[in-house]
Coordinates of C-alpha atoms in Angstrom, one line a residue:
R479 CA 93.4 -77.0 8.9
D480 CA 90.8 -74.3 8.3
G481 CA 93.6 -72.3 6.5
H482 CA 94.3 -75.3 4.3
R483 CA 90.6 -75.8 3.6
G484 CA 90.4 -72.0 2.6
V485 CA 93.3 -72.7 0.1
D486 CA 91.5 -75.8 -1.2
W487 CA 88.2 -73.9 -1.6
K488 CA 90.0 -71.1 -3.6
T489 CA 91.8 -73.8 -5.8
K490 CA 88.6 -75.4 -6.6
D491 CA 86.9 -72.1 -7.5
L492 CA 89.8 -71.2 -9.6
R493 CA 89.6 -74.5 -11.5
R494 CA 85.9 -74.0 -11.9
N495 CA 86.3 -70.6 -13.3
R496 CA 89.0 -72.0 -15.7
S497 CA 86.5 -74.6 -16.8
K498 CA 83.8 -72.1 -17.5
T499 CA 86.3 -69.9 -19.5
S500 CA 87.2 -72.9 -21.6
V501 CA 83.6 -73.8 -22.4
T502 CA 82.9 -70.1 -23.3
L503 CA 86.0 -69.9 -25.6
L504 CA 85.0 -73.3 -27.2
C505 CA 81.5 -72.0 -27.8
G506 CA 82.8 -68.8 -29.1
A507 CA 85.1 -70.6 -31.5
M508 CA 82.2 -72.8 -32.7
T509 CA 80.1 -69.7 -33.3
T510 CA 82.9 -68.2 -35.2
R511 CA 83.2 -71.3 -37.4
E512 CA 79.7 -71.0 -38.6
P513 CA 79.6 -68.1 -41.1
T514 CA 76.5 -65.9 -41.0
T515 CA 74.7 -64.3 -43.8
T516 CA 73.8 -60.7 -43.3
T517 CA 70.5 -59.6 -44.5
T518 CA 69.2 -56.1 -44.8
M519 CA 65.9 -54.9 -46.1
T520 CA 65.5 -51.7 -48.0
A521 CA 62.4 -49.5 -47.8
E522 CA 59.8 -50.3 -50.4
E523 CA 60.0 -47.8 -53.2
P524 CA 57.1 -46.1 -55.0
D525 CA 57.7 -48.0 -58.1
G526 CA 57.3 -51.3 -56.4
D527 CA 60.9 -52.2 -56.8
G528 CA 61.7 -52.6 -53.1
T529 CA 64.3 -55.2 -52.5
L530 CA 65.8 -57.6 -49.9
L531 CA 69.6 -57.4 -50.1
A532 CA 71.1 -60.7 -49.0
N533 CA 74.9 -61.1 -49.2
T534 CA 75.5 -64.8 -49.7
Q535 CA 79.2 -64.5 -48.9
P536 CA 80.1 -65.7 -45.4
R537 CA 80.4 -62.7 -43.2
S538 CA 81.9 -61.8 -39.8
P539 CA 79.2 -61.7 -37.0
E540 CA 80.2 -58.2 -36.0
N541 CA 81.2 -56.4 -39.1
S542 CA 80.6 -57.5 -42.8
S543 CA 83.9 -56.1 -44.0
E544 CA 86.0 -57.5 -41.0
V545 CA 88.6 -60.2 -41.6
L546 CA 88.1 -63.4 -39.6
P547 CA 91.5 -63.7 -37.8
A548 CA 90.6 -66.6 -35.6
L549 CA 90.2 -68.8 -38.7
G550 CA 92.9 -67.3 -40.8
T551 CA 90.4 -66.1 -43.4
F552 CA 89.4 -62.9 -45.0
T553 CA 86.6 -61.6 -47.1
F554 CA 87.0 -59.9 -50.5
E555 CA 85.6 -56.5 -49.3
A556 CA 88.0 -56.6 -46.3
A557 CA 91.0 -57.3 -48.6
M558 CA 89.9 -54.4 -50.9
E559 CA 89.7 -52.0 -47.9
Q560 CA 93.0 -53.2 -46.4
I561 CA 94.8 -52.7 -49.7
G562 CA 93.1 -49.4 -50.5
F563 CA 94.0 -47.3 -53.4
G564 CA 97.5 -47.2 -54.8
R565 CA 99.8 -47.4 -57.8
F566 CA 98.1 -50.4 -59.3
H567 CA 94.9 -48.6 -59.5
V568 CA 96.4 -45.5 -61.1
F569 CA 98.0 -47.8 -63.7
L570 CA 94.7 -49.6 -64.3
M571 CA 92.8 -46.3 -64.6
I572 CA 95.1 -45.0 -67.3
V573 CA 94.9 -48.4 -69.2
C574 CA 91.0 -48.5 -68.8
G575 CA 90.7 -44.9 -69.9
F576 CA 91.6 -46.1 -73.4
G577 CA 88.1 -47.7 -73.6
W578 CA 86.5 -44.2 -73.5
F579 CA 89.5 -42.7 -75.4
S580 CA 89.0 -45.0 -78.5
E581 CA 85.2 -44.4 -78.7
I582 CA 85.5 -40.7 -78.5
L583 CA 88.5 -40.5 -80.9
E584 CA 86.4 -42.6 -83.4
L585 CA 83.5 -40.2 -83.3
V586 CA 85.6 -37.1 -83.5
I587 CA 87.8 -38.4 -86.4
M588 CA 84.9 -39.7 -88.5
A589 CA 82.9 -36.5 -88.0
F590 CA 85.9 -34.7 -89.4
V591 CA 87.1 -36.9 -92.2
A592 CA 83.7 -37.9 -93.4
P593 CA 83.2 -34.7 -95.6
A594 CA 86.6 -35.4 -97.2
I595 CA 85.8 -39.0 -97.8
Q596 CA 82.5 -37.9 -99.4
Q597 CA 84.3 -35.6 -101.7
D598 CA 87.1 -38.0 -102.6
M599 CA 84.8 -40.9 -103.3
S600 CA 81.9 -39.0 -104.7
L601 CA 79.3 -40.2 -102.1
S602 CA 75.6 -39.5 -102.1
S603 CA 74.0 -38.0 -98.9
V604 CA 72.8 -41.4 -97.9
E605 CA 76.2 -43.0 -98.4
Y606 CA 77.7 -40.2 -96.4
G607 CA 75.2 -40.7 -93.6
L608 CA 75.8 -44.4 -93.7
L609 CA 79.6 -43.9 -93.3
G610 CA 78.9 -42.1 -90.0
S611 CA 76.5 -44.8 -88.9
S612 CA 78.9 -47.6 -89.7
S613 CA 80.8 -46.7 -86.5
F614 CA 77.7 -47.3 -84.3
I615 CA 76.7 -50.5 -86.1
G616 CA 80.1 -51.9 -85.4
M617 CA 80.1 -50.7 -81.8
A618 CA 76.6 -52.1 -81.1
I619 CA 77.7 -55.6 -82.4
G620 CA 80.9 -55.5 -80.4
A621 CA 79.3 -54.4 -77.2
V622 CA 77.0 -57.5 -77.1
F623 CA 79.6 -59.9 -78.5
W624 CA 82.4 -58.9 -76.1
G625 CA 80.0 -58.4 -73.2
A626 CA 78.7 -62.0 -73.4
L627 CA 82.2 -63.4 -74.0
S628 CA 83.7 -61.6 -71.1
D629 CA 81.0 -62.6 -68.7
R630 CA 81.3 -66.2 -69.7
F631 CA 85.1 -66.7 -70.2
G632 CA 86.6 -63.9 -68.1
R633 CA 87.6 -60.2 -68.5
F634 CA 91.1 -60.8 -69.7
I635 CA 90.1 -62.2 -73.2
G636 CA 87.9 -59.1 -74.0
F637 CA 90.4 -56.7 -72.3
T638 CA 93.1 -57.7 -74.8
C639 CA 91.3 -58.7 -77.9
T640 CA 89.1 -55.6 -78.2
T641 CA 92.1 -53.3 -78.7
A642 CA 93.9 -55.7 -81.0
M643 CA 90.9 -55.8 -83.3
T644 CA 90.6 -52.1 -83.3
F645 CA 94.2 -51.7 -84.2
V646 CA 94.2 -54.2 -87.2
F647 CA 91.0 -52.9 -88.8
S648 CA 91.9 -49.2 -88.2
V649 CA 95.1 -49.7 -90.1
A650 CA 93.3 -51.6 -92.8
S651 CA 90.8 -48.7 -93.1
A652 CA 93.5 -46.3 -94.2
F653 CA 94.3 -48.5 -97.3
A654 CA 90.7 -49.2 -98.3
P655 CA 90.5 -49.1 -102.2
N656 CA 86.7 -48.2 -102.3
Y657 CA 83.7 -47.2 -100.4
G658 CA 82.4 -50.7 -99.8
V659 CA 85.7 -52.1 -98.4
L660 CA 86.2 -48.9 -96.3
L661 CA 82.7 -49.3 -94.9
L662 CA 83.4 -53.1 -94.0
F663 CA 86.7 -52.2 -92.3
R664 CA 85.2 -49.4 -90.3
I665 CA 82.5 -51.7 -89.0
L666 CA 85.0 -54.3 -88.0
A667 CA 87.3 -51.9 -86.3
C668 CA 84.3 -50.5 -84.3
V669 CA 83.3 -54.1 -83.3
G670 CA 86.6 -53.9 -81.3
V671 CA 85.9 -50.3 -80.2
G672 CA 82.3 -51.3 -79.0
G673 CA 83.8 -53.9 -76.6
T674 CA 86.4 -51.7 -74.9
L675 CA 84.0 -49.4 -73.0
P676 CA 81.9 -52.1 -71.2
V677 CA 84.9 -54.5 -70.7
D678 CA 87.3 -51.7 -69.4
Y679 CA 84.7 -50.1 -67.1
A680 CA 83.6 -53.4 -65.6
H681 CA 87.2 -54.6 -65.2
L682 CA 88.1 -51.3 -63.4
V683 CA 85.1 -51.2 -61.0
E684 CA 85.9 -54.8 -59.9
F685 CA 89.4 -53.7 -58.7
L686 CA 88.4 -50.4 -57.0
P687 CA 87.7 -50.0 -53.2
V688 CA 84.4 -48.6 -52.2
K689 CA 85.7 -45.3 -50.9
G690 CA 85.9 -42.7 -53.7
R691 CA 84.9 -45.2 -56.5
G692 CA 82.6 -42.8 -58.2
R693 CA 85.3 -40.1 -58.3
N694 CA 87.9 -42.5 -59.7
M695 CA 85.4 -43.5 -62.4
A696 CA 84.9 -39.8 -63.3
I697 CA 88.7 -39.4 -63.5
V698 CA 88.9 -42.3 -66.0
D699 CA 86.4 -40.6 -68.1
G700 CA 88.7 -37.5 -68.2
I701 CA 91.7 -39.7 -68.8
G702 CA 89.9 -41.0 -71.9
V703 CA 88.1 -38.1 -73.3
L704 CA 90.6 -35.2 -72.9
P705 CA 93.4 -36.9 -74.9
A706 CA 90.9 -38.2 -77.4
L707 CA 89.4 -34.8 -78.2
F708 CA 92.7 -33.0 -78.2
L709 CA 94.4 -35.7 -80.4
G710 CA 91.4 -35.8 -82.7
S711 CA 91.5 -32.0 -83.2
L712 CA 95.3 -32.0 -83.7
L713 CA 95.1 -34.8 -86.3
A714 CA 92.4 -32.9 -88.1
Y715 CA 94.4 -29.7 -87.9
F716 CA 97.8 -31.1 -89.2
G717 CA 96.2 -33.6 -91.5
T718 CA 94.7 -30.7 -93.6
V719 CA 97.2 -29.2 -96.0
D720 CA 96.2 -26.4 -98.5
G721 CA 92.5 -27.0 -97.8
T722 CA 92.7 -30.8 -98.5
T723 CA 92.2 -33.3 -95.7
N724 CA 94.3 -36.4 -95.9
W725 CA 91.9 -38.8 -94.4
R726 CA 94.0 -41.9 -95.1
L727 CA 96.9 -40.5 -93.1
I728 CA 94.5 -39.5 -90.2
L729 CA 92.9 -42.9 -90.0
G730 CA 96.4 -44.6 -90.0
V731 CA 97.7 -42.4 -87.2
E732 CA 94.5 -42.9 -85.2
S733 CA 95.2 -46.7 -85.0
V734 CA 98.6 -46.3 -83.2
P735 CA 97.3 -45.9 -79.6
A736 CA 95.2 -49.1 -80.0
G737 CA 98.4 -51.0 -80.9
I738 CA 100.3 -49.6 -77.9
F739 CA 97.6 -50.3 -75.4
T740 CA 97.1 -53.9 -76.7
L741 CA 100.6 -54.7 -75.6
I742 CA 100.3 -52.9 -72.2
R743 CA 97.1 -54.7 -71.3
F744 CA 98.9 -58.1 -71.0
F745 CA 100.4 -56.8 -67.8
I746 CA 96.9 -56.5 -66.1
P747 CA 95.6 -59.6 -64.3
E748 CA 92.1 -61.2 -64.5
S749 CA 89.5 -59.6 -62.3
P750 CA 89.5 -61.1 -58.8
R751 CA 85.7 -60.6 -58.4
Y752 CA 85.2 -62.7 -61.6
L753 CA 87.3 -65.4 -60.2
L754 CA 85.8 -65.4 -56.7
N755 CA 82.4 -65.5 -58.3
L756 CA 83.4 -68.9 -59.9
N757 CA 84.8 -70.0 -56.4
R758 CA 88.3 -70.0 -57.8
R759 CA 89.3 -68.7 -54.5
E760 CA 93.1 -69.3 -54.6
E761 CA 93.5 -67.6 -58.0
A762 CA 91.4 -64.5 -56.8
A763 CA 93.6 -64.4 -53.6
N764 CA 96.7 -64.5 -55.6
V765 CA 95.5 -61.5 -57.7
L766 CA 94.7 -59.5 -54.5
R767 CA 98.2 -60.2 -53.1
R768 CA 99.7 -59.2 -56.4
V769 CA 97.7 -55.9 -56.2
A770 CA 98.8 -55.4 -52.6
R771 CA 102.5 -55.7 -53.7
M772 CA 102.1 -53.2 -56.5
C773 CA 100.4 -50.8 -54.1
G774 CA 103.2 -51.3 -51.4
K775 CA 100.6 -52.6 -49.0
E776 CA 100.6 -55.6 -46.7
A777 CA 98.9 -58.5 -48.5
P778 CA 95.9 -60.2 -46.8
Q779 CA 96.9 -63.4 -45.0
G780 CA 95.0 -66.6 -44.8
H781 CA 92.3 -68.0 -47.1
L782 CA 89.8 -66.0 -49.0
V783 CA 86.2 -66.7 -48.2
G784 CA 84.2 -67.8 -51.1
Y785 CA 80.5 -68.7 -51.9
E786 CA 78.8 -71.7 -50.4
E787 CA 77.2 -72.6 -53.8
D788 CA 78.6 -72.5 -57.3
L789 CA 76.8 -70.5 -60.0
E790 CA 73.8 -72.4 -61.3
T791 CA 74.6 -71.7 -64.9
R792 CA 77.1 -69.8 -66.9
N793 CA 74.9 -69.8 -70.1
P794 CA 75.1 -66.3 -71.8
L795 CA 71.3 -66.5 -72.5
A796 CA 70.7 -66.7 -68.7
R797 CA 72.8 -63.5 -68.3
F798 CA 70.5 -61.7 -70.7
R799 CA 67.4 -62.9 -68.9
E800 CA 68.7 -61.6 -65.6
I801 CA 68.8 -58.0 -67.0
L802 CA 65.0 -58.0 -67.2
S803 CA 64.5 -60.0 -64.0
P804 CA 62.2 -58.3 -61.3
E805 CA 65.4 -57.4 -59.3
V806 CA 66.6 -54.9 -61.9
R807 CA 63.8 -54.5 -64.4
S808 CA 62.8 -51.0 -63.4
T809 CA 66.4 -49.8 -63.5
T810 CA 67.1 -51.5 -66.9
W811 CA 64.5 -49.7 -69.0
R812 CA 65.4 -46.4 -67.6
I813 CA 69.1 -46.9 -68.4
W814 CA 68.3 -48.1 -72.0
L815 CA 66.4 -44.8 -72.5
M816 CA 69.0 -42.7 -71.0
A817 CA 71.7 -44.3 -73.0
F818 CA 69.8 -44.0 -76.3
C819 CA 69.0 -40.3 -75.7
A820 CA 72.6 -39.5 -74.6
Q821 CA 74.2 -40.9 -77.7
F822 CA 71.5 -39.9 -80.1
A823 CA 71.9 -36.2 -79.0
S824 CA 75.7 -36.3 -78.5
A825 CA 76.8 -38.1 -81.6
G826 CA 74.4 -36.0 -83.7
F827 CA 75.7 -32.7 -82.2
V828 CA 79.4 -33.7 -82.7
F829 CA 78.6 -35.0 -86.2
A830 CA 76.8 -31.7 -87.0
M831 CA 79.4 -29.2 -85.7
P832 CA 82.0 -29.3 -88.6
K833 CA 79.3 -29.1 -91.1
L834 CA 77.5 -26.2 -89.5
F835 CA 80.8 -24.3 -88.9
E836 CA 81.4 -24.6 -92.7
S837 CA 77.9 -24.0 -94.0
E838 CA 76.6 -21.4 -91.6
L839 CA 79.8 -19.6 -90.6
G840 CA 81.9 -20.1 -93.8
L841 CA 85.0 -21.4 -92.0
P842 CA 87.7 -23.4 -94.0
P843 CA 88.6 -26.9 -92.7
K844 CA 91.7 -25.9 -90.8
E845 CA 89.9 -23.1 -88.9
I846 CA 87.0 -25.6 -88.2
S847 CA 89.4 -27.9 -86.5
L848 CA 90.7 -25.1 -84.3
M849 CA 87.2 -24.0 -83.3
I850 CA 86.4 -27.5 -82.3
L851 CA 89.6 -27.7 -80.3
L852 CA 88.7 -24.6 -78.4
G853 CA 85.3 -26.0 -77.7
V854 CA 87.0 -29.1 -76.1
V855 CA 88.1 -26.7 -73.2
G856 CA 84.6 -26.9 -71.8
V857 CA 85.1 -30.6 -71.0
I858 CA 87.5 -29.7 -68.2
P859 CA 85.1 -27.8 -65.9
G860 CA 82.4 -30.3 -66.7
L861 CA 84.5 -33.2 -65.5
V862 CA 85.7 -31.3 -62.4
I863 CA 82.1 -30.7 -61.4
A864 CA 81.2 -34.3 -62.1
F865 CA 84.1 -35.4 -59.9
F866 CA 82.6 -33.8 -56.8
A867 CA 78.9 -34.2 -57.7
I868 CA 79.0 -37.9 -58.4
E869 CA 79.4 -38.8 -54.7
W870 CA 76.6 -36.5 -53.7
S871 CA 73.9 -38.4 -55.8
R872 CA 74.4 -40.3 -59.0
K873 CA 70.9 -39.8 -60.5
K874 CA 70.5 -36.0 -59.3
S875 CA 73.9 -35.1 -60.7
V876 CA 73.4 -36.9 -64.0
S877 CA 70.1 -35.0 -64.4
V878 CA 71.8 -31.7 -64.0
F879 CA 74.3 -32.6 -66.8
Y880 CA 71.6 -33.6 -69.1
L881 CA 69.9 -30.2 -68.7
A882 CA 73.2 -28.4 -69.2
S883 CA 73.9 -30.3 -72.4
A884 CA 70.4 -29.3 -73.7
V885 CA 71.1 -25.7 -72.9
G886 CA 74.5 -25.9 -74.7
V887 CA 73.0 -27.4 -77.9
A888 CA 70.2 -24.8 -78.0
L889 CA 72.7 -22.0 -77.7
F890 CA 74.8 -23.4 -80.4
A891 CA 71.8 -23.5 -82.7
I892 CA 71.1 -19.9 -82.0
A893 CA 74.8 -18.9 -82.5
T894 CA 75.1 -20.6 -85.9
M895 CA 71.5 -20.3 -87.3
A896 CA 70.5 -16.8 -86.0
A897 CA 73.4 -14.8 -84.7
G898 CA 76.1 -16.0 -87.0
S899 CA 78.8 -15.5 -84.4
V900 CA 81.8 -17.7 -84.3
E901 CA 82.8 -16.6 -80.8
F902 CA 79.2 -17.3 -79.6
A903 CA 79.2 -20.8 -81.3
V904 CA 82.5 -21.7 -79.6
A905 CA 81.2 -20.6 -76.2
A906 CA 78.0 -22.6 -76.7
S907 CA 80.0 -25.7 -77.7
M908 CA 82.1 -25.3 -74.5
V909 CA 78.8 -25.5 -72.5
A910 CA 77.5 -28.4 -74.5
R911 CA 80.8 -30.3 -74.2
G912 CA 81.0 -29.8 -70.5
G913 CA 77.5 -31.0 -69.9
M914 CA 77.9 -33.9 -72.2
E915 CA 81.2 -35.3 -70.7
G916 CA 80.0 -34.8 -67.1
M917 CA 76.8 -36.6 -68.0
F918 CA 78.6 -39.5 -69.7
A919 CA 81.1 -39.8 -66.7
I920 CA 78.1 -40.3 -64.3
L921 CA 76.0 -42.4 -66.6
N922 CA 78.8 -44.9 -67.3
T923 CA 79.4 -45.2 -63.6
I924 CA 75.6 -46.0 -63.0
R925 CA 75.5 -48.5 -65.8
V926 CA 78.5 -50.5 -64.6
E927 CA 77.6 -50.5 -60.9
V928 CA 73.9 -51.4 -60.8
Y929 CA 74.4 -55.0 -62.2
P930 CA 76.2 -57.9 -60.4
T931 CA 79.4 -59.5 -61.5
T932 CA 77.7 -62.4 -63.3
N933 CA 76.1 -60.1 -66.0
R934 CA 77.8 -56.7 -65.5
I935 CA 79.4 -56.5 -68.9
T936 CA 76.5 -58.2 -70.7
A937 CA 74.1 -55.6 -69.2
M938 CA 76.3 -52.7 -70.0
G939 CA 76.9 -54.1 -73.5
T940 CA 73.2 -54.4 -74.0
S941 CA 72.6 -50.8 -73.0
Q942 CA 75.4 -49.9 -75.4
V943 CA 73.2 -51.4 -78.2
F944 CA 70.5 -48.7 -77.5
Y945 CA 73.3 -46.2 -77.1
N946 CA 74.7 -47.0 -80.5
I947 CA 71.3 -47.3 -82.1
G948 CA 70.8 -43.7 -81.1
G949 CA 74.1 -42.7 -82.7
A950 CA 73.5 -44.7 -85.9
I951 CA 70.1 -43.1 -86.3
T952 CA 71.1 -39.6 -85.6
T953 CA 74.0 -39.5 -88.2
L954 CA 71.7 -40.9 -90.9
I955 CA 69.1 -38.3 -90.1
F956 CA 71.6 -35.4 -90.1
G957 CA 73.2 -36.7 -93.2
A958 CA 69.9 -36.7 -95.1
M959 CA 68.7 -33.3 -93.6
S960 CA 72.0 -31.4 -93.6
G961 CA 71.3 -30.1 -97.1
S962 CA 68.5 -27.9 -95.9
R963 CA 69.1 -25.1 -93.4
T964 CA 65.7 -25.4 -91.9
L965 CA 66.0 -29.2 -91.5
A966 CA 69.5 -28.8 -89.9
A967 CA 67.9 -26.4 -87.3
V968 CA 65.2 -28.9 -86.6
C969 CA 67.9 -31.6 -86.0
L970 CA 69.6 -29.4 -83.4
S971 CA 66.2 -28.8 -81.7
I972 CA 65.6 -32.6 -81.5
Y973 CA 69.0 -33.1 -80.0
A974 CA 68.3 -30.5 -77.3
G975 CA 64.9 -32.1 -76.6
A976 CA 66.4 -35.6 -76.3
Y977 CA 68.8 -34.3 -73.6
A978 CA 65.9 -32.7 -71.7
L979 CA 63.7 -35.8 -72.0
S980 CA 66.4 -37.9 -70.3
V981 CA 65.9 -36.1 -67.1
L982 CA 62.7 -38.0 -66.3
P983 CA 64.1 -41.5 -66.3
A984 CA 67.2 -40.2 -64.5
L985 CA 65.3 -38.7 -61.6
T986 CA 63.0 -41.6 -61.2
L987 CA 65.8 -44.2 -61.0
P988 CA 65.2 -46.5 -58.0
A989 CA 67.1 -45.5 -54.9
K990 CA 69.0 -48.8 -54.8
S991 CA 70.5 -48.0 -58.2
D992 CA 72.7 -45.3 -56.4
Y993 CA 75.9 -47.2 -55.3
A994 CA 77.7 -44.2 -53.7
G995 CA 79.5 -45.6 -50.7
R996 CA 78.3 -49.1 -51.3
A997 CA 80.1 -52.2 -52.5
V998 CA 78.9 -53.6 -55.8
L999 CA 77.2 -57.0 -55.9
D1000 CA 78.3 -60.2 -57.5
R1001 CA 75.2 -62.3 -58.0
I1002 CA 71.5 -61.5 -59.0
T1003 CA 70.5 -63.7 -56.0
Q1004 CA 71.8 -60.9 -53.8
L1005 CA 68.8 -58.9 -54.9
V1006 CA 65.6 -60.7 -53.9
P1007 CA 62.5 -58.9 -55.0
I1008 CA 59.7 -58.1 -52.5
N1009 CA 57.1 -56.7 -54.8
V1010 CA 57.1 -57.7 -58.4

């Protein structure tokens, strides 16, 4: 009987332990079913822009990037890390590189054909300068228009329509009968060009995993700028016969890539981050699964975790107000100044080079295009250095490239105005080109990362306005001052000074603006100000 009692006691203990285990599992399941919000406080910064980072997506209790297998759900960041980097991203980087390609090609081509158009249409100095400025006027309009449209209605509409508009009006420019019509067509073509950079970069960053995102953005810059500079130089070289530049042929051929890329872009899906931000979870999950298949990876299983609340408003004016909200205000004005100075100095220098090679060094048009092509070689080491430096520190590395650009422009001024050496001038242009493109690669990455998905393209488009105002002003100034040797030297000095000035806002960017190794945000509410 005692033996049977012992068995009965053990049986009762076993049942009691099973009961406790069941309660524990039930409680654990109840805990898992209640998503938690992870909150992290950053240290207060000297400029009073310290922030509380609150991710409003439901998160796993143990790891914010961990899939929740017990419920058959997964988070967006977990899916991105599971898929990783693959064939789809390589294809997307090539397609998005066209945004930068189209802008650089426009600047290179207009800088070269503008003197030929001036001679063919007997333009005054002011009309000549306005022709160069027309590109930036159109790009400024396009950046704001397509930015607001793409944040409101989706990335896909801007992703396809910008290149289509560029193609149509670039072809029309080649057949313009007079200066007024040409000016109008160039502005309209550049309305399309102006939208490609902010839309393309935002679309890309919303598909890329966190690891190596900065380096991939630098590669995209190289994908865009290297073909643009080489193609622009080759068009200028072969478009010149017996000292006469066939600017209509050059503008016509320039439009062909835009037509090709317009067709290719229809194979790229809508941004999953944009869809998720609107709580269109099933559509976003389908895009992620499609990306996984293209990358040859296992697609995330289950349901994609969305936001508890829908967006309060999708009004484009609200997106503009967010850019100057306390959460990002101190970053915004610095980016505007950096963008203005970058394009003011870069566009002015690129616009001035052909003119100075001709007036100061006495080179014919065909040799000028060859010297410019040789200077493009400097872009390669600049982008290679940017590829490694960008993951070290966004703001420190961009500051170094601003200084390198200033040095390159100063050396070019000495080579053309004082030394009169073609070799020295080409070497100086290499330094300037390398610094310039490394700087743009990192600056563009900063501009697209620091703002949330709700206003990412609107914010970058707004900074493009200051960027293009700088370009429009500088071509007008150089067009009016290029007739005087002394004033041309003053222009180059101002360009070098603008690069040097940009170092101050770059180095004082708030620490939270550096997104190296961090996921980009989706909503402005994820940045709650502590000190305003």
